[in-house]
């Protein structure tokens, strides 16, 4: 399918052929019929992307500070690599469209295939032939609303939310400053609500258009104060909506001058926010910001998971605002057809963005012919099986591994022909560059929930193709290894499917989120006989290897005491890793690395776990101390905290015993100390956490047809010890580990 993207590096626009997105349970797949290019928002995004690096830095000093902190913490090359990785990731464009439902997720409610819908949301309602949209970002379209009109619903919801913030009432006299698409729509909705509307813009043609569409009065900015006095009988406006797009704060000042005492002023557009205090103080003005489409915006529980707000408490969510706009379009109270100034087929999208630079462009619509893209053909060729990207079944459902596929890959191949599922930020910034650096790995295919990210990763990292979905790769007999780089809740089910299909499997940690799921994955591995590897990369780091060698094997030394201090940094409660059902929480999702690291350094399996956590309002704690007892008598402690300072080093490992001390500081300095001797190793430009060595080790065992680099017994023991952390926190006492 075709999708419009922009390069963050130089702002170049292109129309790419990419795989269709994957259907997920809380949403629907939609074939786009019309998509709206927002002259304000997308012009601003396009202009920023076209800036050179210096101009970008001046515009976003907050990002410069983050890069500087990363360089100080991780090394200059690591920071530079991260920046270039972000600049090489194509940026999807678009956030408002209308189309036809192609497939409906099991948690998507009452939508049905073939239903016409309007869709919203950056990252979802993109300029693409097929999109995936969560249920609360889509609303049905009646036959009386055209596809082109439906493409305006998102912008209508933005305007409507601004009006709701203004708390206007029948008969109020309301000014709208800025008559782009949102301002024009707001003026019409205000009239439909029984308000008297004064429309204001720098462009007299847009003032004329607003009056043609129903505004009671209009003028250019220079005349606004005089016209407003006459329009309001000298009292001033009851409310002012600012829909302008400018860095200047002049619209804020103008709104204050034309408003009455104690009026409400609402900023909808991206304007300067310097408020003239004396003016606003003397009139005791109420200044408000309007956030996008309405309540629910930026709330992952509402948007991504489909959990609605009770209507008795939140009358107008973003989804209900969208429905209200559809009703206005259906009744004719809102007429957006005169706002359309240009139409282009999606293949000509670069021309569509070029016209945004002109003064005459207002509503620019992309059209989608969809030749050969019937709902039936798309469902047959693009919609994956439900297991492709959905969460694994509940533990009780793991009664037996899935039925084997007919294609089984030969074990004896001495070349790693790799398929990758998942192309998120960690994969593209860390793992895929490591894979590309190992020339012995043949990069066969990559897929992801977003077809664009799969295509971008395939192009950037040299994969032969962007695959449609996981079943596509499972059925490919040329792929003998599958790397699972998806979110944690998907690892177990996808690993089982891959093992059962006869693939050797690499899984980013954790392998599973609970002991029951782990047991079924291990059973699937035993039944298939395939190799299973988990991404415990730190044990492959050069400095970690040297630290372990310094202390020697557990058979010829006394027990050790080891500590890992992890300055992990705070994550938002909305981050997916904090969700117990998706990420498992940070102690399972991330602290497992350090359980494995201590297991590797000590050279013995953990047998007892005790954990204590700080009080927390999070679903799962992310600040805790964990004590591990090992079979050889050694003791390890993990101090995992989110309350530190990001610019400070993240990880410090100390190992003490047998007359020796080893200190590893953030994989950039290693001190090996014994009586009368001190060895110091330094890495000045980047820290090496073992990702490349991990993949080189995998390629080596494939070439020699050897077992996986990490013994399965260690993988299992590390996971069981990590699951015991949560159990110890619940019980408030140590947990002994069985076999």
XYZ file of C-alpha atoms in Angstrom, residues 14-692:
679
model
C 7.877 10.773 -0.451
C 5.148 8.227 -1.108
C 6.344 4.768 -0.119
C 5.009 1.289 -0.791
C 4.801 -0.339 2.635
C 3.065 -3.370 4.178
C -0.369 -2.722 5.626
C -0.608 -2.254 9.397
C -1.641 -5.110 11.652
C -5.126 -5.432 13.114
C -5.078 -5.228 16.919
C -7.931 -6.176 19.268
C -9.015 -2.652 20.383
C -9.358 -1.159 16.890
C -10.193 -1.480 13.223
C -8.430 -1.577 9.876
C -9.686 1.128 7.523
C -9.248 1.612 3.795
C -8.810 5.362 3.338
C -11.043 7.190 0.867
C -10.121 10.812 1.658
C -7.501 12.352 3.916
C -7.121 15.988 4.942
C -3.799 17.822 4.927
C -3.947 20.339 7.764
C -2.538 23.592 6.458
C -1.558 24.718 9.962
C -0.247 21.715 11.867
C 1.338 19.862 8.956
C 2.850 23.006 7.454
C 4.581 23.619 10.786
C 5.830 20.016 11.005
C 7.085 20.143 7.435
C 8.869 23.457 8.012
C 10.641 22.109 11.112
C 11.775 18.963 9.309
C 13.297 21.075 6.500
C 15.523 22.992 8.935
C 19.205 22.089 9.105
C 20.602 20.579 12.297
C 21.654 23.933 13.725
C 18.214 25.436 13.114
C 16.564 22.358 14.611
C 18.751 22.730 17.696
C 17.825 26.380 18.077
C 14.132 25.542 17.759
C 14.279 22.647 20.264
C 16.812 23.431 23.028
C 15.124 20.776 25.189
C 16.267 18.070 22.771
C 19.778 19.520 22.711
C 19.980 19.183 26.494
C 18.885 15.551 26.288
C 21.555 14.791 23.676
C 24.193 16.551 25.780
C 23.228 14.523 28.850
C 23.335 11.300 26.839
C 26.795 12.153 25.487
C 28.048 12.804 29.003
C 26.555 9.552 30.294
C 27.011 7.133 27.367
C 29.775 8.665 25.274
C 29.890 10.944 22.255
C 29.532 8.194 19.643
C 26.543 6.664 21.429
C 24.786 10.035 21.521
C 25.582 10.743 17.865
C 24.346 7.298 16.834
C 21.091 7.880 18.702
C 20.536 11.262 17.032
C 21.175 9.928 13.532
C 18.925 6.959 14.194
C 16.050 9.304 15.000
C 16.742 11.413 11.914
C 16.721 8.312 9.710
C 13.270 7.164 10.864
C 10.599 8.294 8.335
C 7.852 10.366 9.920
C 4.260 9.430 9.001
C 2.061 12.389 8.112
C -1.658 12.977 8.510
C -4.177 12.711 11.333
C -7.683 13.147 9.866
C -9.387 10.907 7.304
C -12.513 9.087 6.215
C -12.695 5.560 4.914
C -14.267 2.130 4.991
C -13.838 -0.562 7.630
C -11.901 -3.603 6.425
C -11.505 -5.651 9.602
C -12.665 -5.267 13.192
C -10.711 -6.234 16.308
C -12.340 -8.434 18.921
C -12.395 -5.537 21.416
C -13.481 -2.832 18.981
C -17.167 -2.757 19.862
C -19.984 -2.355 17.371
C -18.016 -1.487 14.218
C -18.516 -3.764 11.236
C -16.741 -4.502 7.973
C -17.815 -2.191 5.157
C -18.920 0.586 7.519
C -17.856 4.126 6.589
C -15.952 5.884 9.362
C -14.121 9.109 10.175
C -10.797 8.606 11.943
C -8.445 10.765 13.999
C -5.021 10.650 15.561
C -1.422 11.302 14.584
C 0.296 7.953 14.211
C -3.000 6.278 13.326
C -5.088 8.275 10.823
C -2.125 8.775 8.515
C -2.078 9.580 4.822
C -2.034 5.900 3.855
C -4.208 3.555 1.836
C -4.863 1.352 4.868
C -4.639 2.438 8.516
C -5.164 0.881 11.925
C -7.225 3.072 14.266
C -8.224 2.371 17.902
C -11.981 2.259 18.534
C -12.242 5.638 20.313
C -10.514 7.435 17.439
C -13.092 6.325 14.886
C -16.779 7.216 14.511
C -19.405 6.033 11.993
C -20.292 8.228 9.019
C -23.883 8.323 7.715
C -24.576 8.219 3.990
C -25.447 11.913 4.044
C -21.813 12.850 4.901
C -19.363 12.535 2.014
C -15.893 11.070 2.347
C -14.322 14.499 1.844
C -16.514 16.015 4.542
C -15.741 13.101 6.842
C -12.042 13.847 6.483
C -12.704 17.147 8.329
C -14.160 15.511 11.458
C -10.898 15.569 13.400
C -10.378 19.285 12.838
C -14.029 19.838 13.693
C -13.471 18.083 17.028
C -10.489 20.358 17.735
C -12.646 23.419 17.067
C -15.529 22.022 19.114
C -13.298 21.306 22.116
C -12.118 24.928 22.033
C -15.731 26.088 22.031
C -16.521 23.842 24.991
C -13.556 25.317 26.859
C -14.996 28.786 26.223
C -18.244 27.774 27.954
C -20.329 29.847 25.530
C -24.104 30.197 25.805
C -26.986 31.095 23.542
C -26.714 34.742 22.508
C -23.044 35.182 23.485
C -20.949 37.367 21.232
C -17.809 35.467 20.377
C -14.766 36.464 18.339
C -12.628 33.991 16.405
C -9.071 35.164 15.696
C -7.426 33.204 12.894
C -9.544 31.884 10.040
C -7.662 28.844 8.878
C -9.524 25.543 8.775
C -10.127 25.341 12.532
C -11.153 28.993 12.790
C -13.578 28.662 9.858
C -15.116 25.537 11.364
C -15.324 27.103 14.832
C -17.186 30.117 13.438
C -19.810 27.864 11.846
C -20.260 25.758 14.991
C -20.618 28.885 17.120
C -23.385 30.146 14.868
C -25.092 26.743 15.070
C -24.908 27.043 18.871
C -26.814 30.348 18.789
C -23.853 32.671 19.276
C -23.170 35.903 17.416
C -19.802 35.477 15.647
C -17.108 38.037 14.825
C -14.448 36.589 12.495
C -10.949 38.136 12.416
C -7.933 37.368 10.243
C -4.982 39.091 8.578
C -6.228 37.849 5.197
C -9.364 39.709 3.985
C -10.256 36.816 1.645
C -10.601 34.496 4.608
C -12.739 37.065 6.408
C -15.019 37.166 3.379
C -15.189 33.360 3.294
C -16.132 33.218 6.984
C -18.949 35.714 6.483
C -20.161 33.746 3.480
C -20.315 30.643 5.667
C -22.318 32.306 8.408
C -20.194 34.609 10.563
C -22.264 37.668 11.491
C -19.384 40.115 11.164
C -15.787 40.063 10.058
C -12.707 42.231 9.748
C -8.951 42.207 9.464
C -6.847 42.397 12.618
C -6.121 46.125 12.327
C -9.840 46.917 12.456
C -10.739 44.401 15.151
C -10.956 46.716 18.167
C -13.257 49.211 16.468
C -15.441 46.530 14.905
C -15.662 44.620 18.177
C -16.920 47.712 20.034
C -19.746 48.133 17.537
C -20.434 44.396 17.410
C -20.832 44.151 21.193
C -22.491 47.529 21.862
C -19.314 48.670 23.575
C -19.210 45.821 26.129
C -16.553 43.610 24.564
C -16.776 39.974 23.498
C -18.067 37.358 25.931
C -15.456 34.898 24.662
C -12.557 34.912 22.210
C -11.205 31.828 20.442
C -7.638 32.117 19.155
C -7.189 29.732 16.217
C -4.160 31.493 14.736
C -0.827 29.783 14.035
C 2.057 32.099 14.876
C 4.944 32.411 17.310
C 3.835 35.955 18.028
C 1.829 36.725 21.169
C -0.075 39.512 19.413
C -3.256 37.379 19.091
C -3.208 37.007 22.910
C -2.952 40.769 23.322
C -5.647 41.427 20.689
C -7.995 38.968 22.382
C -7.538 40.817 25.657
C -8.276 44.191 24.062
C -11.564 43.086 22.454
C -12.831 41.003 25.398
C -15.251 42.251 28.051
C -14.541 42.141 31.768
C -14.227 38.561 33.047
C -14.480 37.087 29.553
C -13.028 33.709 28.639
C -10.175 33.523 26.144
C -9.235 30.142 24.704
C -6.074 29.381 22.736
C -6.686 26.579 20.233
C -3.865 27.314 17.815
C -0.111 27.287 18.424
C 0.527 30.917 19.343
C 2.983 32.753 21.544
C 1.857 32.693 25.162
C 3.208 35.942 26.548
C 0.182 37.399 28.354
C 0.030 41.183 28.942
C -0.501 41.058 32.688
C -1.912 44.550 33.211
C -4.584 44.148 30.556
C -5.608 40.680 31.691
C -5.477 41.683 35.366
C -7.605 44.807 34.934
C -10.309 42.852 33.119
C -9.836 39.730 35.267
C -9.795 37.621 32.116
C -9.962 33.842 32.207
C -7.305 32.425 29.859
C -7.564 28.745 28.903
C -5.765 26.299 26.649
C -7.718 23.789 24.590
C -6.100 20.371 24.273
C -6.718 18.818 20.898
C -9.925 16.824 20.352
C -11.098 16.665 23.964
C -10.874 14.531 27.117
C -9.115 11.253 26.403
C -6.464 12.766 24.148
C -2.992 11.496 25.097
C -4.498 9.012 27.579
C -3.307 5.553 26.528
C -6.008 3.846 28.585
C -8.685 5.657 26.571
C -7.082 5.855 23.135
C -5.027 2.692 22.825
C -6.902 0.285 25.104
C -10.444 1.513 24.454
C -11.446 2.204 28.067
C -14.127 4.881 27.931
C -14.905 7.548 30.522
C -18.364 7.251 32.130
C -20.672 9.715 30.413
C -22.035 10.867 33.760
C -18.593 12.163 34.687
C -17.133 13.142 31.307
C -19.922 14.179 28.985
C -17.765 15.121 26.009
C -14.776 12.893 25.269
C -12.795 13.220 22.058
C -14.845 10.404 20.530
C -18.135 12.059 21.506
C -16.870 15.362 20.139
C -16.153 13.637 16.828
C -19.679 12.190 16.790
C -21.122 15.647 17.460
C -19.195 17.034 14.481
C -20.565 14.242 12.281
C -24.092 15.247 13.378
C -23.377 18.870 12.435
C -22.170 17.766 9.007
C -25.187 15.506 8.517
C -27.682 18.284 9.320
C -25.908 20.882 7.190
C -25.116 23.104 10.172
C -21.448 22.657 9.275
C -20.428 22.990 5.627
C -16.794 22.201 4.870
C -16.945 21.837 1.085
C -16.170 25.551 0.459
C -13.045 25.141 2.600
C -11.484 22.710 0.105
C -9.086 24.578 -2.159
C -7.062 21.694 -3.617
C -7.421 17.974 -4.305
C -4.604 15.575 -5.141
C -4.361 11.797 -5.500
C -2.093 10.238 -2.877
C 0.586 9.589 -5.471
C 0.905 13.375 -5.876
C 1.174 14.091 -2.150
C 4.452 16.055 -2.521
C 2.572 18.516 -4.755
C -0.143 18.784 -2.117
C 2.396 19.841 0.498
C 4.047 22.218 -1.939
C 0.832 24.220 -2.299
C 0.716 24.720 1.483
C 3.466 27.293 1.023
C 1.072 29.487 -0.924
C -1.390 31.945 0.585
C -4.417 30.471 -1.199
C -4.191 26.952 0.238
C -6.727 26.134 2.927
C -8.270 22.666 2.793
C -6.039 20.258 0.845
C -7.594 16.810 0.377
C -5.779 13.655 -0.678
C -7.914 11.188 -2.605
C -7.478 7.413 -2.743
C -8.562 5.478 -5.791
C -8.023 2.063 -4.192
C -7.768 0.300 -7.537
C -7.747 -3.419 -6.827
C -8.074 -2.819 -3.105
C -11.473 -4.281 -2.372
C -12.384 -5.143 1.218
C -12.396 -8.840 0.361
C -8.968 -8.789 -1.276
C -7.458 -6.729 1.518
C -8.877 -8.996 4.176
C -7.490 -11.980 2.341
C -4.005 -10.585 1.739
C -3.345 -8.009 4.446
C -5.141 -9.010 7.621
C -3.037 -11.327 9.789
C -4.224 -14.122 11.957
C -5.276 -12.900 15.397
C -2.119 -14.308 16.994
C 0.216 -12.171 14.936
C 0.478 -9.169 17.235
C -2.067 -9.768 19.959
C -1.288 -10.496 23.587
C -0.584 -14.132 24.489
C -3.403 -16.129 25.999
C -3.926 -16.164 29.734
C -1.731 -18.687 31.581
C -4.654 -21.064 31.985
C -4.949 -21.232 28.216
C -1.418 -22.595 27.863
C -2.480 -26.221 27.902
C -0.442 -27.315 24.912
C 1.720 -25.699 22.249
C 0.043 -24.566 19.024
C -0.306 -27.075 16.205
C 2.852 -27.351 14.092
C 2.960 -25.601 10.728
C 3.646 -27.630 7.659
C 6.954 -25.841 7.008
C 9.812 -26.998 9.251
C 13.250 -25.437 8.846
C 16.279 -27.717 8.744
C 18.426 -27.472 11.884
C 21.700 -28.210 10.130
C 22.018 -24.936 8.218
C 25.332 -23.160 8.904
C 23.992 -19.718 7.894
C 21.688 -17.613 10.060
C 18.836 -16.432 7.836
C 17.062 -14.077 10.192
C 13.498 -12.878 10.363
C 12.707 -10.064 12.825
C 9.355 -9.214 14.348
C 9.216 -5.732 15.851
C 10.851 -2.477 14.748
C 10.315 -0.165 17.705
C 12.693 2.432 19.101
C 14.901 -0.026 21.019
C 15.144 -2.342 18.042
C 16.051 0.394 15.562
C 18.423 2.244 17.891
C 20.248 -0.734 19.377
C 19.555 -4.263 18.180
C 19.164 -3.806 14.435
C 22.445 -1.843 14.133
C 24.140 -4.660 16.079
C 22.643 -7.274 13.749
C 23.705 -5.330 10.671
C 27.292 -5.168 11.950
C 27.574 -8.989 11.981
C 28.136 -9.791 8.317
C 27.553 -13.532 8.804
C 23.853 -12.888 9.481
C 21.632 -12.938 6.398
C 18.811 -10.460 7.001
C 15.839 -12.109 5.349
C 12.703 -10.258 6.488
C 11.303 -7.894 9.094
C 7.739 -7.089 10.137
C 6.040 -4.854 12.688
C 2.595 -3.672 13.691
C 3.182 -0.597 11.536
C 3.933 -1.369 7.927
C 5.869 1.899 7.634
C 8.274 1.026 10.457
C 8.866 -2.398 8.891
C 9.599 -0.873 5.485
C 11.856 1.812 6.990
C 13.786 -0.772 9.009
C 14.127 -3.065 5.994
C 15.576 -0.248 3.890
C 17.847 1.109 6.585
C 19.243 -2.162 7.902
C 19.411 -4.132 4.670
C 16.652 -6.719 5.076
C 15.613 -8.431 1.880
C 11.951 -7.589 2.418
C 9.371 -6.106 4.751
C 7.066 -9.018 5.576
C 3.312 -8.671 5.961
C 3.095 -10.258 9.420
C 4.399 -12.989 11.707
C 2.558 -15.869 9.942
C 4.200 -14.730 6.701
C 7.644 -15.300 8.224
C 6.693 -18.499 10.042
C 5.649 -19.998 6.723
C 8.898 -18.950 4.991
C 11.189 -22.024 4.843
C 14.244 -19.878 4.078
C 14.082 -18.242 7.534
C 15.727 -20.447 10.147
C 15.990 -17.925 13.025
C 13.317 -15.581 14.291
C 14.121 -12.588 16.523
C 11.182 -11.423 18.658
C 11.587 -7.725 19.532
C 7.969 -6.880 20.360
C 6.392 -5.780 23.641
C 6.828 -8.125 26.589
C 3.299 -9.514 26.688
C 3.702 -10.913 23.157
C 6.990 -12.747 23.703
C 5.679 -16.057 25.047
C 2.991 -16.657 22.411
C 5.228 -15.604 19.534
C 8.130 -17.726 20.783
C 5.858 -20.767 21.024
C 4.557 -20.173 17.500
C 8.084 -19.813 16.142
C 9.430 -22.904 17.926
C 6.442 -24.915 16.752
C 7.092 -23.735 13.201
C 10.579 -25.182 13.367
C 12.508 -21.946 13.837
C 15.360 -21.267 16.229
C 14.356 -18.292 18.354
C 15.932 -15.193 19.877
C 13.639 -13.340 22.296
C 14.357 -9.969 23.851
C 13.985 -10.236 27.617
C 11.800 -11.289 29.310
C 10.875 -14.585 27.705
C 7.557 -14.586 29.613
C 5.743 -12.498 32.233
C 4.905 -15.301 34.673
C 6.000 -18.791 35.672
C 3.084 -20.526 33.941
C 3.835 -18.954 30.568
C 7.540 -19.681 31.009
C 6.806 -23.357 31.610
C 4.851 -23.646 28.375
C 7.574 -21.918 26.349
C 10.157 -24.293 27.795
C 7.896 -27.237 26.980
C 7.560 -26.004 23.391
C 11.347 -25.735 23.143
C 11.825 -29.251 24.468
C 9.253 -30.644 22.052
C 10.685 -28.831 19.030
C 14.362 -29.330 19.867
C 15.087 -25.868 18.486
C 17.611 -23.472 19.989
C 16.208 -20.745 22.266
C 18.133 -17.614 23.188
C 17.110 -14.647 25.401
C 18.622 -11.173 24.958
C 20.714 -11.001 28.116
C 23.265 -8.871 26.305
C 25.207 -7.601 29.325
C 26.899 -10.956 29.878
C 28.463 -10.506 26.414
C 29.896 -7.025 27.136
C 33.732 -7.053 26.866
C 34.244 -5.452 30.275
C 31.802 -7.880 31.899
C 33.696 -10.818 30.381
C 36.982 -9.441 31.675
C 35.469 -8.906 35.123
C 34.278 -12.518 35.271
C 37.632 -13.846 34.074
C 39.397 -11.773 36.743
C 37.583 -13.683 39.510
C 37.824 -17.100 37.852
C 35.337 -19.950 38.011
C 33.288 -20.770 41.104
C 35.046 -24.136 41.516
C 38.400 -22.610 42.445
C 37.440 -19.577 44.550
C 35.461 -18.596 47.631
C 31.905 -17.142 47.458
C 31.539 -13.536 46.312
C 29.454 -10.509 47.195
C 28.131 -8.621 44.186
C 26.107 -5.413 43.896
C 24.346 -3.755 40.973
C 23.239 -0.173 41.458
C 20.827 0.835 38.698
C 19.959 4.510 38.280
C 17.137 3.674 35.861
C 15.399 7.054 35.771
C 11.707 7.781 36.081
C 9.162 6.657 33.500
C 5.643 7.980 33.147
C 2.937 5.818 34.670
C 1.431 5.687 31.158
C 4.543 4.062 29.678
C 3.745 0.562 28.440
C 6.474 -1.060 30.525
C 4.674 0.073 33.689
C 1.528 -1.815 32.692
C 1.547 -5.206 34.488
C -0.343 -6.869 31.631
C 1.834 -5.495 28.806
C 5.269 -4.709 30.181
C 5.120 -6.640 33.445
C 6.494 -3.681 35.368
C 10.106 -2.582 35.439
C 11.301 -5.168 37.956
C 10.309 -7.991 35.613
C 10.902 -6.127 32.381
C 14.271 -4.549 33.234
C 15.667 -5.733 36.576
C 15.822 -9.225 35.072
C 18.943 -8.030 33.232
C 20.767 -7.654 36.529
C 19.548 -10.949 37.936
C 21.148 -12.526 34.871
C 24.279 -10.378 35.132
C 24.945 -11.445 38.727
C 24.187 -15.065 37.813
C 26.754 -14.890 35.020
C 29.455 -13.117 37.058
C 29.106 -15.412 40.062
C 28.778 -18.538 37.963
C 26.040 -20.169 40.043
C 22.250 -20.283 39.964
C 20.107 -18.219 42.375
C 18.360 -20.243 45.088
C 16.740 -17.615 47.335
C 15.256 -14.153 46.722
C 14.258 -11.373 49.095
C 12.974 -7.976 47.935
C 11.770 -4.755 49.543
C 10.304 -1.780 47.684
C 9.680 1.869 48.430
C 6.028 2.947 48.753
C 4.632 3.593 45.290
C 1.406 4.577 43.549
C 2.463 2.704 40.401
C 0.725 -0.551 39.422
C 4.082 -2.259 40.031
C 6.946 -0.696 42.044
C 10.059 0.520 40.264
C 12.286 1.296 43.267
C 13.465 -1.711 45.224
C 16.384 -3.592 46.741
C 16.712 -7.251 45.780
C 18.938 -9.761 47.558
C 19.862 -12.979 45.774
C 21.494 -16.009 47.388
C 23.340 -18.337 45.014
C 24.003 -22.048 45.104
C 27.747 -21.564 45.784
C 27.074 -19.378 48.850
C 27.560 -16.039 47.069
C 25.225 -13.108 47.700
C 24.129 -10.477 45.205
C 22.225 -7.247 45.736
C 20.396 -5.179 43.126
C 19.482 -1.590 43.984
C 16.994 -0.550 41.317
C 15.809 3.036 41.544
C 13.877 5.479 39.391
C 14.426 8.519 41.611
C 17.919 9.543 40.567
C 19.366 12.060 38.124
C 19.398 11.153 34.445
C 22.731 12.828 33.666
C 24.484 10.585 36.205
C 25.760 7.112 35.306
C 23.080 4.456 34.999
C 24.747 1.192 36.086
C 27.522 0.397 38.543
C 28.552 -3.188 39.315
C 30.889 -4.197 42.149
C 32.211 -7.692 42.805
C 34.191 -8.420 45.974
C 35.812 -11.582 47.323
C 38.773 -13.911 47.206
C 41.104 -10.987 47.843
C 39.892 -9.085 44.797
C 37.608 -6.165 43.950
C 36.112 -5.453 40.555
C 34.222 -2.235 39.757
C 32.425 -1.711 36.454
C 31.073 1.810 36.015
C 28.498 2.166 33.238
C 30.491 -0.075 30.849
C 32.920 2.788 30.312
C 35.413 2.131 33.104
C 36.536 -1.138 34.646
C 38.771 -1.315 37.740
C 40.273 -4.680 38.662
C 41.995 -4.505 42.043
C 44.042 -6.997 44.012
C 46.946 -6.630 46.413
C 49.648 -4.332 44.905
C 47.962 -4.330 41.526
C 45.259 -2.272 39.827
C 44.162 -2.621 36.210
C 42.023 0.126 34.665
C 40.175 -0.141 31.379
C 38.384 2.820 29.798
C 35.975 3.339 26.889
C 36.006 7.024 25.992
C 33.631 7.298 23.049
C 30.863 4.801 23.726
C 29.776 2.222 26.251
C 29.570 -1.339 25.020
C 26.779 -3.327 26.661
C 27.378 -6.423 24.588
C 24.712 -6.213 21.896
C 27.040 -6.759 18.954
